[in-house]
PDB file of C-alpha atoms and ligand atoms in Angstrom:
ATOM      1  CA  MET A1003      21.115  78.983 -21.946  1.00  0.00           C
ATOM      2  CA  THR A1004      24.050  78.490 -20.621  1.00  0.00           C
ATOM      3  CA  ALA A1005      26.903  76.404 -21.671  1.00  0.00           C
ATOM      4  CA  GLN A1006      26.321  72.444 -21.564  1.00  0.00           C
ATOM      5  CA  ASP A1007      28.443  69.781 -21.497  1.00  0.00           C
ATOM      6  CA  THR A1008      27.606  68.131 -24.586  1.00  0.00           C
ATOM      7  CA  ARG A1009      29.915  65.270 -24.031  1.00  0.00           C
ATOM      8  CA  PRO A1010      28.001  61.656 -23.833  1.00  0.00           C
ATOM      9  CA  ALA A1011      27.187  60.834 -20.318  1.00  0.00           C
ATOM     10  CA  PRO A1012      29.936  59.392 -18.080  1.00  0.00           C
ATOM     11  CA  GLY A1013      28.184  55.965 -18.098  1.00  0.00           C
ATOM     12  CA  THR A1014      28.751  52.735 -16.066  1.00  0.00           C
ATOM     13  CA  VAL A1015      30.923  50.827 -14.910  1.00  0.00           C
ATOM     14  CA  GLY A1016      29.880  47.907 -17.303  1.00  0.00           C
ATOM     15  CA  GLU A1017      29.548  50.691 -20.034  1.00  0.00           C
ATOM     16  CA  ALA A1018      33.242  51.454 -18.969  1.00  0.00           C
ATOM     17  CA  LEU A1019      34.765  47.721 -18.591  1.00  0.00           C
ATOM     18  CA  ALA A1020      32.866  47.145 -22.107  1.00  0.00           C
ATOM     19  CA  ARG A1021      34.180  50.254 -23.788  1.00  0.00           C
ATOM     20  CA  ALA A1022      38.067  48.426 -22.681  1.00  0.00           C
ATOM     21  CA  LYS A1023      37.188  45.284 -24.144  1.00  0.00           C
ATOM     22  CA  ALA A1024      36.400  46.938 -27.668  1.00  0.00           C
ATOM     23  CA  ARG A1025      40.037  47.940 -27.567  1.00  0.00           C
ATOM     24  CA  GLY A1026      40.760  45.027 -27.435  1.00  0.00           C
ATOM     25  CA  LEU A1027      42.391  44.528 -23.014  1.00  0.00           C
ATOM     26  CA  ASP A1028      42.309  41.751 -21.040  1.00  0.00           C
ATOM     27  CA  ARG A1029      39.274  41.994 -18.950  1.00  0.00           C
ATOM     28  CA  LEU A1030      41.911  41.529 -16.214  1.00  0.00           C
ATOM     29  CA  ASP A1031      44.016  44.783 -17.019  1.00  0.00           C
ATOM     30  CA  ALA A1032      40.797  46.579 -17.390  1.00  0.00           C
ATOM     31  CA  GLN A1033      39.409  45.630 -14.226  1.00  0.00           C
ATOM     32  CA  LEU A1034      42.892  46.637 -12.581  1.00  0.00           C
ATOM     33  CA  LEU A1035      42.839  50.259 -14.407  1.00  0.00           C
ATOM     34  CA  LEU A1036      38.956  51.111 -13.560  1.00  0.00           C
ATOM     35  CA  ALA A1037      39.543  49.541 -10.277  1.00  0.00           C
ATOM     36  CA  HIS A1038      42.583  51.930  -9.302  1.00  0.00           C
ATOM     37  CA  HIS A1039      40.838  55.247 -11.305  1.00  0.00           C
ATOM     38  CA  LEU A1040      37.366  54.545  -8.718  1.00  0.00           C
ATOM     39  CA  ASP A1041      39.825  53.925  -6.188  1.00  0.00           C
ATOM     40  CA  ARG A1042      37.937  50.419  -4.977  1.00  0.00           C
ATOM     41  CA  PRO A1043      39.082  47.019  -4.818  1.00  0.00           C
ATOM     42  CA  ARG A1044      38.787  45.051  -7.929  1.00  0.00           C
ATOM     43  CA  SER A1045      36.184  42.822  -6.063  1.00  0.00           C
ATOM     44  CA  TRP A1046      34.091  45.876  -5.885  1.00  0.00           C
ATOM     45  CA  LEU A1047      33.445  46.769  -9.667  1.00  0.00           C
ATOM     46  CA  LEU A1048      31.865  42.877  -9.736  1.00  0.00           C
ATOM     47  CA  ALA A1049      29.087  43.723  -7.503  1.00  0.00           C
ATOM     48  CA  HIS A1050      28.477  47.290  -9.124  1.00  0.00           C
ATOM     49  CA  ASP A1051      28.104  47.245 -12.567  1.00  0.00           C
ATOM     50  CA  ASP A1052      25.504  49.773 -12.674  1.00  0.00           C
ATOM     51  CA  ALA A1053      27.779  52.341 -10.458  1.00  0.00           C
ATOM     52  CA  VAL A1054      27.840  55.462 -12.552  1.00  0.00           C
ATOM     53  CA  LEU A1055      31.770  57.097 -12.941  1.00  0.00           C
ATOM     54  CA  THR A1056      32.294  60.826 -13.053  1.00  0.00           C
ATOM     55  CA  PRO A1057      33.502  62.527 -16.153  1.00  0.00           C
ATOM     56  CA  ALA A1058      36.918  62.687 -14.511  1.00  0.00           C
ATOM     57  CA  GLN A1059      37.048  58.885 -14.134  1.00  0.00           C
ATOM     58  CA  ARG A1060      36.013  58.422 -17.462  1.00  0.00           C
ATOM     59  CA  ASP A1061      38.347  60.333 -18.660  1.00  0.00           C
ATOM     60  CA  ALA A1062      41.126  58.781 -16.618  1.00  0.00           C
ATOM     61  CA  PHE A1063      39.988  55.472 -17.609  1.00  0.00           C
ATOM     62  CA  ASP A1064      39.891  55.779 -21.102  1.00  0.00           C
ATOM     63  CA  THR A1065      43.073  57.460 -21.863  1.00  0.00           C
ATOM     64  CA  ASP A1066      44.691  54.312 -19.968  1.00  0.00           C
ATOM     65  CA  VAL A1067      43.026  51.882 -22.046  1.00  0.00           C
ATOM     66  CA  ALA A1068      44.085  53.881 -24.888  1.00  0.00           C
ATOM     67  CA  ARG A1069      47.781  53.783 -23.555  1.00  0.00           C
ATOM     68  CA  ARG A1070      47.558  49.915 -22.705  1.00  0.00           C
ATOM     69  CA  ALA A1071      46.210  49.219 -26.374  1.00  0.00           C
ATOM     70  CA  ASP A1072      49.612  50.835 -27.324  1.00  0.00           C
ATOM     71  CA  GLY A1073      51.544  48.578 -25.351  1.00  0.00           C
ATOM     72  CA  VAL A1074      52.124  50.455 -22.173  1.00  0.00           C
ATOM     73  CA  PRO A1075      52.631  48.112 -19.497  1.00  0.00           C
ATOM     74  CA  ILE A1076      50.010  47.578 -16.949  1.00  0.00           C
ATOM     75  CA  ALA A1077      52.427  48.344 -14.157  1.00  0.00           C
ATOM     76  CA  TYR A1078      53.293  51.912 -15.515  1.00  0.00           C
ATOM     77  CA  LEU A1079      49.420  52.895 -15.346  1.00  0.00           C
ATOM     78  CA  LEU A1080      49.065  51.283 -11.982  1.00  0.00           C
ATOM     79  CA  GLY A1081      52.315  52.678 -10.982  1.00  0.00           C
ATOM     80  CA  GLN A1082      53.005  49.299  -9.289  1.00  0.00           C
ATOM     81  CA  ARG A1083      54.047  45.435  -9.528  1.00  0.00           C
ATOM     82  CA  GLU A1084      54.228  42.903  -7.222  1.00  0.00           C
ATOM     83  CA  PHE A1085      57.495  41.098  -7.547  1.00  0.00           C
ATOM     84  CA  HIS A1086      58.081  37.879  -5.512  1.00  0.00           C
ATOM     85  CA  GLY A1087      55.542  38.672  -2.978  1.00  0.00           C
ATOM     86  CA  LEU A1088      57.013  42.620  -2.646  1.00  0.00           C
ATOM     87  CA  LEU A1089      55.174  45.556  -3.611  1.00  0.00           C
ATOM     88  CA  LEU A1090      57.345  47.656  -6.242  1.00  0.00           C
ATOM     89  CA  GLN A1091      56.463  51.284  -7.300  1.00  0.00           C
ATOM     90  CA  VAL A1092      57.763  51.268 -11.237  1.00  0.00           C
ATOM     91  CA  THR A1093      58.076  53.818 -13.670  1.00  0.00           C
ATOM     92  CA  PRO A1094      59.052  54.167 -16.903  1.00  0.00           C
ATOM     93  CA  ASP A1095      62.311  54.666 -15.547  1.00  0.00           C
ATOM     94  CA  VAL A1096      62.632  51.010 -15.070  1.00  0.00           C
ATOM     95  CA  LEU A1097      62.420  47.572 -16.377  1.00  0.00           C
ATOM     96  CA  ASP A1098      58.771  46.040 -16.133  1.00  0.00           C
ATOM     97  CA  PRO A1099      59.690  43.409 -13.419  1.00  0.00           C
ATOM     98  CA  ARG A1100      58.881  40.290 -14.705  1.00  0.00           C
ATOM     99  CA  PRO A1101      58.185  36.655 -12.957  1.00  0.00           C
ATOM    100  CA  ASP A1102      60.909  35.158 -14.903  1.00  0.00           C
ATOM    101  CA  THR A1103      63.326  36.979 -12.704  1.00  0.00           C
ATOM    102  CA  GLU A1104      62.143  35.235  -9.764  1.00  0.00           C
ATOM    103  CA  THR A1105      64.052  32.692 -10.848  1.00  0.00           C
ATOM    104  CA  LEU A1106      67.101  33.889 -10.380  1.00  0.00           C
ATOM    105  CA  VAL A1107      65.800  35.279  -6.603  1.00  0.00           C
ATOM    106  CA  ASP A1108      65.149  31.874  -5.960  1.00  0.00           C
ATOM    107  CA  TRP A1109      68.363  30.497  -7.075  1.00  0.00           C
ATOM    108  CA  ALA A1110      70.314  33.257  -4.723  1.00  0.00           C
ATOM    109  CA  LEU A1111      67.696  32.736  -1.636  1.00  0.00           C
ATOM    110  CA  GLU A1112      68.867  29.066  -2.197  1.00  0.00           C
ATOM    111  CA  LEU A1113      72.681  29.694  -2.223  1.00  0.00           C
ATOM    112  CA  LEU A1114      72.242  31.718   0.560  1.00  0.00           C
ATOM    113  CA  ASP A1115      70.572  28.779   2.748  1.00  0.00           C
ATOM    114  CA  GLY A1116      72.800  26.281   1.190  1.00  0.00           C
ATOM    115  CA  GLU A1117      76.126  27.017   0.374  1.00  0.00           C
ATOM    116  CA  LEU A1118      76.592  30.409   1.717  1.00  0.00           C
ATOM    117  CA  ALA A1119      74.485  29.451   4.865  1.00  0.00           C
ATOM    118  CA  ALA A1120      77.729  29.451   7.243  1.00  0.00           C
ATOM    119  CA  LEU A1121      78.060  33.033   6.399  1.00  0.00           C
ATOM    120  CA  PRO A1122      76.901  35.634   9.097  1.00  0.00           C
ATOM    121  CA  ALA A1123      76.721  38.845   6.639  1.00  0.00           C
ATOM    122  CA  PRO A1124      77.120  37.613   3.003  1.00  0.00           C
ATOM    123  CA  GLN A1125      78.116  40.361   0.935  1.00  0.00           C
ATOM    124  CA  VAL A1126      75.982  40.583  -2.365  1.00  0.00           C
ATOM    125  CA  LEU A1127      75.459  42.797  -5.316  1.00  0.00           C
ATOM    126  CA  ASP A1128      72.671  43.431  -7.701  1.00  0.00           C
ATOM    127  CA  LEU A1129      74.411  44.852 -11.093  1.00  0.00           C
ATOM    128  CA  GLY A1130      71.553  46.976 -12.878  1.00  0.00           C
ATOM    129  CA  THR A1131      69.174  47.170 -10.307  1.00  0.00           C
ATOM    130  CA  GLY A1132      66.327  49.006 -11.858  1.00  0.00           C
ATOM    131  CA  SER A1133      63.348  48.717  -9.437  1.00  0.00           C
ATOM    132  CA  GLY A1134      65.535  47.304  -7.245  1.00  0.00           C
ATOM    133  CA  ALA A1135      63.449  43.978  -7.740  1.00  0.00           C
ATOM    134  CA  ILE A1136      65.962  41.692  -7.367  1.00  0.00           C
ATOM    135  CA  ALA A1137      68.023  43.625  -4.327  1.00  0.00           C
ATOM    136  CA  LEU A1138      64.905  43.826  -2.480  1.00  0.00           C
ATOM    137  CA  ALA A1139      63.563  40.649  -2.801  1.00  0.00           C
ATOM    138  CA  VAL A1140      67.012  39.232  -1.814  1.00  0.00           C
ATOM    139  CA  LYS A1141      67.050  40.798   1.263  1.00  0.00           C
ATOM    140  CA  GLN A1142      63.334  40.434   2.176  1.00  0.00           C
ATOM    141  CA  GLY A1143      64.104  36.255   1.834  1.00  0.00           C
ATOM    142  CA  ALA A1144      67.595  36.423   3.528  1.00  0.00           C
ATOM    143  CA  PRO A1145      67.804  39.587   5.791  1.00  0.00           C
ATOM    144  CA  ARG A1146      71.133  39.036   7.061  1.00  0.00           C
ATOM    145  CA  VAL A1147      72.866  39.697   3.924  1.00  0.00           C
ATOM    146  CA  ARG A1148      74.695  42.951   3.272  1.00  0.00           C
ATOM    147  CA  MET A1149      73.223  44.095   0.252  1.00  0.00           C
ATOM    148  CA  ARG A1150      74.454  46.778  -2.659  1.00  0.00           C
ATOM    149  CA  ALA A1151      72.356  47.526  -5.864  1.00  0.00           C
ATOM    150  CA  LEU A1152      74.125  49.860  -8.652  1.00  0.00           C
ATOM    151  CA  ASP A1153      72.622  50.970 -11.737  1.00  0.00           C
ATOM    152  CA  ALA A1154      74.265  53.161 -14.695  1.00  0.00           C
ATOM    153  CA  SER A1155      70.741  55.138 -14.223  1.00  0.00           C
ATOM    154  CA  ALA A1156      70.040  57.941 -11.486  1.00  0.00           C
ATOM    155  CA  ALA A1157      66.385  58.201 -12.490  1.00  0.00           C
ATOM    156  CA  ALA A1158      66.393  54.286 -11.768  1.00  0.00           C
ATOM    157  CA  LEU A1159      67.966  54.615  -8.947  1.00  0.00           C
ATOM    158  CA  ASN A1160      65.872  57.249  -7.221  1.00  0.00           C
ATOM    159  CA  VAL A1161      63.027  54.539  -7.876  1.00  0.00           C
ATOM    160  CA  ALA A1162      64.580  51.790  -6.031  1.00  0.00           C
ATOM    161  CA  GLN A1163      65.597  53.948  -3.070  1.00  0.00           C
ATOM    162  CA  GLY A1164      62.049  54.885  -2.930  1.00  0.00           C
ATOM    163  CA  ASN A1165      61.220  51.184  -3.560  1.00  0.00           C
ATOM    164  CA  ALA A1166      63.919  50.016  -0.480  1.00  0.00           C
ATOM    165  CA  GLN A1167      62.386  53.269   1.633  1.00  0.00           C
ATOM    166  CA  ARG A1168      58.831  52.401   1.476  1.00  0.00           C
ATOM    167  CA  LEU A1169      59.915  48.686   1.941  1.00  0.00           C
ATOM    168  CA  GLY A1170      62.107  49.617   5.359  1.00  0.00           C
ATOM    169  CA  MET A1171      64.734  47.419   3.859  1.00  0.00           C
ATOM    170  CA  GLU A1172      68.406  48.458   3.993  1.00  0.00           C
ATOM    171  CA  VAL A1173      70.169  48.794   0.477  1.00  0.00           C
ATOM    172  CA  SER A1174      73.375  50.421  -0.547  1.00  0.00           C
ATOM    173  CA  PHE A1175      72.666  52.156  -3.560  1.00  0.00           C
ATOM    174  CA  THR A1176      75.778  53.460  -5.923  1.00  0.00           C
ATOM    175  CA  GLN A1177      75.402  54.720  -9.655  1.00  0.00           C
ATOM    176  CA  SER A1178      77.949  52.301 -11.395  1.00  0.00           C
ATOM    177  CA  ASP A1179      78.273  51.488 -14.815  1.00  0.00           C
ATOM    178  CA  TRP A1180      78.628  47.887 -14.400  1.00  0.00           C
ATOM    179  CA  TRP A1181      81.859  47.216 -12.091  1.00  0.00           C
ATOM    180  CA  SER A1182      83.180  50.575 -12.517  1.00  0.00           C
ATOM    181  CA  ALA A1183      82.745  52.379  -9.393  1.00  0.00           C
ATOM    182  CA  LEU A1184      82.076  49.603  -6.953  1.00  0.00           C
ATOM    183  CA  THR A1185      84.592  49.425  -3.987  1.00  0.00           C
ATOM    184  CA  SER A1186      85.560  46.812  -1.732  1.00  0.00           C
ATOM    185  CA  PRO A1187      84.388  44.863   0.085  1.00  0.00           C
ATOM    186  CA  ARG A1188      84.376  41.592  -2.038  1.00  0.00           C
ATOM    187  CA  LEU A1189      81.267  39.809  -2.678  1.00  0.00           C
ATOM    188  CA  HIS A1190      80.170  36.623  -1.947  1.00  0.00           C
ATOM    189  CA  LEU A1191      77.130  36.302  -4.444  1.00  0.00           C
ATOM    190  CA  ALA A1192      76.731  38.564  -7.738  1.00  0.00           C
ATOM    191  CA  LEU A1193      73.481  39.255  -9.468  1.00  0.00           C
ATOM    192  CA  SER A1194      72.077  40.624 -12.425  1.00  0.00           C
ATOM    193  CA  ASN A1195      69.574  41.192 -15.034  1.00  0.00           C
ATOM    194  CA  PRO A1196      71.470  42.755 -17.585  1.00  0.00           C
ATOM    195  CA  PRO A1197      70.034  44.250 -20.860  1.00  0.00           C
ATOM    196  CA  TYR A1198      70.045  40.698 -23.434  1.00  0.00           C
ATOM    197  CA  ILE A1199      68.017  41.406 -26.169  1.00  0.00           C
ATOM    198  CA  ASP A1200      69.936  41.993 -29.895  1.00  0.00           C
ATOM    199  CA  GLY A1201      70.044  45.596 -30.810  1.00  0.00           C
ATOM    200  CA  ASP A1202      67.757  44.296 -33.915  1.00  0.00           C
ATOM    201  CA  ASP A1203      65.380  41.972 -32.149  1.00  0.00           C
ATOM    202  CA  PRO A1204      62.011  42.690 -33.556  1.00  0.00           C
ATOM    203  CA  HIS A1205      60.660  41.860 -29.997  1.00  0.00           C
ATOM    204  CA  LEU A1206      62.234  45.410 -29.168  1.00  0.00           C
ATOM    205  CA  ALA A1207      59.479  46.912 -30.783  1.00  0.00           C
ATOM    206  CA  GLN A1208      56.438  45.433 -28.687  1.00  0.00           C
ATOM    207  CA  LEU A1209      58.568  46.493 -25.426  1.00  0.00           C
ATOM    208  CA  ARG A1210      58.797  50.427 -26.826  1.00  0.00           C
ATOM    209  CA  HIS A1211      57.580  51.725 -23.826  1.00  0.00           C
ATOM    210  CA  GLU A1212      60.379  50.160 -21.119  1.00  0.00           C
ATOM    211  CA  PRO A1213      64.159  51.915 -21.318  1.00  0.00           C
ATOM    212  CA  LEU A1214      66.076  50.806 -24.070  1.00  0.00           C
ATOM    213  CA  GLN A1215      69.400  50.580 -21.967  1.00  0.00           C
ATOM    214  CA  ALA A1216      67.680  48.183 -19.554  1.00  0.00           C
ATOM    215  CA  LEU A1217      66.345  45.911 -22.465  1.00  0.00           C
ATOM    216  CA  THR A1218      69.546  45.692 -25.140  1.00  0.00           C
ATOM    217  CA  PRO A1219      73.486  46.446 -24.593  1.00  0.00           C
ATOM    218  CA  GLY A1220      73.527  47.319 -28.114  1.00  0.00           C
ATOM    219  CA  PRO A1221      73.908  45.062 -31.231  1.00  0.00           C
ATOM    220  CA  ASP A1222      75.089  41.846 -30.151  1.00  0.00           C
ATOM    221  CA  GLY A1223      72.779  41.063 -26.838  1.00  0.00           C
ATOM    222  CA  LEU A1224      75.674  39.014 -25.470  1.00  0.00           C
ATOM    223  CA  GLN A1225      77.650  42.371 -24.739  1.00  0.00           C
ATOM    224  CA  ALA A1226      76.695  43.469 -21.347  1.00  0.00           C
ATOM    225  CA  ILE A1227      76.779  39.537 -20.022  1.00  0.00           C
ATOM    226  CA  THR A1228      80.198  39.343 -21.279  1.00  0.00           C
ATOM    227  CA  HIS A1229      81.058  41.956 -19.868  1.00  0.00           C
ATOM    228  CA  ILE A1230      79.793  41.194 -16.045  1.00  0.00           C
ATOM    229  CA  VAL A1231      81.045  37.798 -16.573  1.00  0.00           C
ATOM    230  CA  GLN A1232      85.258  39.442 -17.069  1.00  0.00           C
ATOM    231  CA  GLY A1233      85.046  41.781 -14.813  1.00  0.00           C
ATOM    232  CA  ALA A1234      83.794  39.552 -12.362  1.00  0.00           C
ATOM    233  CA  PRO A1235      86.755  37.773 -10.665  1.00  0.00           C
ATOM    234  CA  ALA A1236      88.251  40.983  -9.525  1.00  0.00           C
ATOM    235  CA  HIS A1237      85.014  41.581  -7.374  1.00  0.00           C
ATOM    236  CA  LEU A1238      84.440  37.951  -5.843  1.00  0.00           C
ATOM    237  CA  GLU A1239      85.850  36.196  -2.643  1.00  0.00           C
ATOM    238  CA  PRO A1240      86.900  32.518  -2.884  1.00  0.00           C
ATOM    239  CA  GLY A1241      83.541  29.995  -3.511  1.00  0.00           C
ATOM    240  CA  ALA A1242      81.507  33.582  -4.499  1.00  0.00           C
ATOM    241  CA  TRP A1243      78.649  33.038  -7.145  1.00  0.00           C
ATOM    242  CA  LEU A1244      78.138  34.940 -10.083  1.00  0.00           C
ATOM    243  CA  LEU A1245      74.621  34.414 -11.354  1.00  0.00           C
ATOM    244  CA  LEU A1246      73.066  36.307 -14.613  1.00  0.00           C
ATOM    245  CA  GLU A1247      69.765  36.134 -16.042  1.00  0.00           C
ATOM    246  CA  HIS A1248      69.783  35.741 -19.760  1.00  0.00           C
ATOM    247  CA  GLY A1249      67.688  35.186 -23.047  1.00  0.00           C
ATOM    248  CA  PHE A1250      66.111  31.943 -23.860  1.00  0.00           C
ATOM    249  CA  ASP A1251      68.083  30.969 -26.493  1.00  0.00           C
ATOM    250  CA  GLN A1252      71.764  32.495 -24.828  1.00  0.00           C
ATOM    251  CA  GLY A1253      72.050  29.305 -22.203  1.00  0.00           C
ATOM    252  CA  ALA A1254      74.974  27.655 -24.179  1.00  0.00           C
ATOM    253  CA  ALA A1255      76.586  30.882 -24.896  1.00  0.00           C
ATOM    254  CA  VAL A1256      76.295  32.055 -21.194  1.00  0.00           C
ATOM    255  CA  ARG A1257      77.790  28.815 -20.058  1.00  0.00           C
ATOM    256  CA  ARG A1258      80.838  28.650 -22.241  1.00  0.00           C
ATOM    257  CA  THR A1259      81.596  32.092 -21.036  1.00  0.00           C
ATOM    258  CA  LEU A1260      81.683  31.686 -17.439  1.00  0.00           C
ATOM    259  CA  GLU A1261      83.699  28.550 -18.112  1.00  0.00           C
ATOM    260  CA  GLN A1262      86.155  30.288 -20.325  1.00  0.00           C
ATOM    261  CA  GLN A1263      86.741  32.860 -17.426  1.00  0.00           C
ATOM    262  CA  GLY A1264      87.550  30.232 -14.829  1.00  0.00           C
ATOM    263  CA  PHE A1265      83.951  29.623 -12.933  1.00  0.00           C
ATOM    264  CA  ALA A1266      83.587  26.129 -11.860  1.00  0.00           C
ATOM    265  CA  ALA A1267      79.655  24.462 -11.201  1.00  0.00           C
ATOM    266  CA  VAL A1268      78.243  26.289 -14.267  1.00  0.00           C
ATOM    267  CA  THR A1269      74.834  25.682 -14.921  1.00  0.00           C
ATOM    268  CA  THR A1270      71.614  26.547 -15.791  1.00  0.00           C
ATOM    269  CA  ARG A1271      67.994  26.985 -14.633  1.00  0.00           C
ATOM    270  CA  ARG A1272      64.962  27.330 -16.425  1.00  0.00           C
ATOM    271  CA  ASP A1273      61.784  29.607 -15.813  1.00  0.00           C
ATOM    272  CA  LEU A1274      58.440  28.819 -15.219  1.00  0.00           C
ATOM    273  CA  ALA A1275      57.835  28.765 -18.921  1.00  0.00           C
ATOM    274  CA  GLY A1276      60.382  26.308 -18.983  1.00  0.00           C
ATOM    275  CA  HIS A1277      63.106  28.269 -20.845  1.00  0.00           C
ATOM    276  CA  GLU A1278      66.752  28.254 -20.203  1.00  0.00           C
ATOM    277  CA  ARG A1279      66.511  31.765 -17.965  1.00  0.00           C
ATOM    278  CA  CYS A1280      69.539  31.763 -15.465  1.00  0.00           C
ATOM    279  CA  SER A1281      73.175  31.013 -15.493  1.00  0.00           C
ATOM    280  CA  GLY A1282      76.067  30.233 -13.097  1.00  0.00           C
ATOM    281  CA  GLY A1283      79.034  29.248 -11.418  1.00  0.00           C
ATOM    282  CA  ARG A1284      81.262  29.254  -8.190  1.00  0.00           C
ATOM    283  CA  TRP A1285      84.262  31.612  -8.296  1.00  0.00           C
ATOM    284  CA  PRO A1286      87.237  29.085  -7.314  1.00  0.00           C
ATOM    285  CA  GLY A1287      89.918  32.035  -6.247  1.00  0.00           C
TER     286      GLY A1287
HETATM  287  N1  LIG B1118      63.231  39.283 -20.251  1.00  0.00           N
HETATM  288  C1  LIG B1118      62.520  40.307 -20.860  1.00  0.00           C
HETATM  289  C2  LIG B1118      61.850  40.205 -22.289  1.00  0.00           C
HETATM  290  O1  LIG B1118      62.467  39.560 -23.324  1.00  0.00           O
HETATM  291  C3  LIG B1118      63.969  41.261 -21.064  1.00  0.00           C
HETATM  292  C4  LIG B1118      64.661  41.664 -19.690  1.00  0.00           C
HETATM  293  C5  LIG B1118      66.131  42.071 -19.703  1.00  0.00           C
HETATM  294  O2  LIG B1118      66.422  42.595 -20.869  1.00  0.00           O
HETATM  295  N2  LIG B1118      67.165  42.198 -18.970  1.00  0.00           N
HETATM  296  O3  LIG B1118      61.139  40.931 -22.530  1.00  0.00           O
END
């Protein structure tokens, strides 16, 4: 007798989805993962409940189900995330782009289309670009901008650069700890989604699969934001805007920091959930 594979039969699409449900996965997450491993559109699954998986497909799917159940972002398992209409590649080297951050992009695009509309080639910077989400979405919405993006992490810059190439967008990337390596020319618009979670916030445990340095600046969640605001004037043209994402309970503190630094027209925008999410102001120069 030859050696037998003693594992249970690979099973069907319906059985695979039922196993994922039993592990506590959202139905949508389970469908996205299975579609990914079968290399089929999600719609195909719905009509092929009885299709049989290969052992390799079953094993790969079950492994990802266990990782998802452990809190790994679905974007890391799929290797991609849609952000502001762009399909971005994401890896565990970068923060998983959040829909909240689209608030910052929309505000930037409104300024480029409004107060900054007369500038033929506005100088724009994304500080701490991660996957490149903000830089690429703004470049996509306002192609005339000269977009620069920086990050302290070489691994993150690699991901962002790959996204720019794949999307055919011109963005210039620099490895820099906030403003430290930035050279002229001065900016008309500076954008950032910096780390802003307090280092002892229990919420961080749920985000343990994402890069810690993209989530928290240390004990004081406002540390990176304060650093960016204080360093901004040396890099801004008169009339330039600085827009920052922050925590739902940090709006008042960020507005105060901007005003103390001398920014004018300081305001806050809310995200889709109604939380104060981005604050910014104009540099009078
Ligand atoms: N908004 C993210 C969260 O709280 C954090 C992103 C960040 O620190 N910039 O999950």
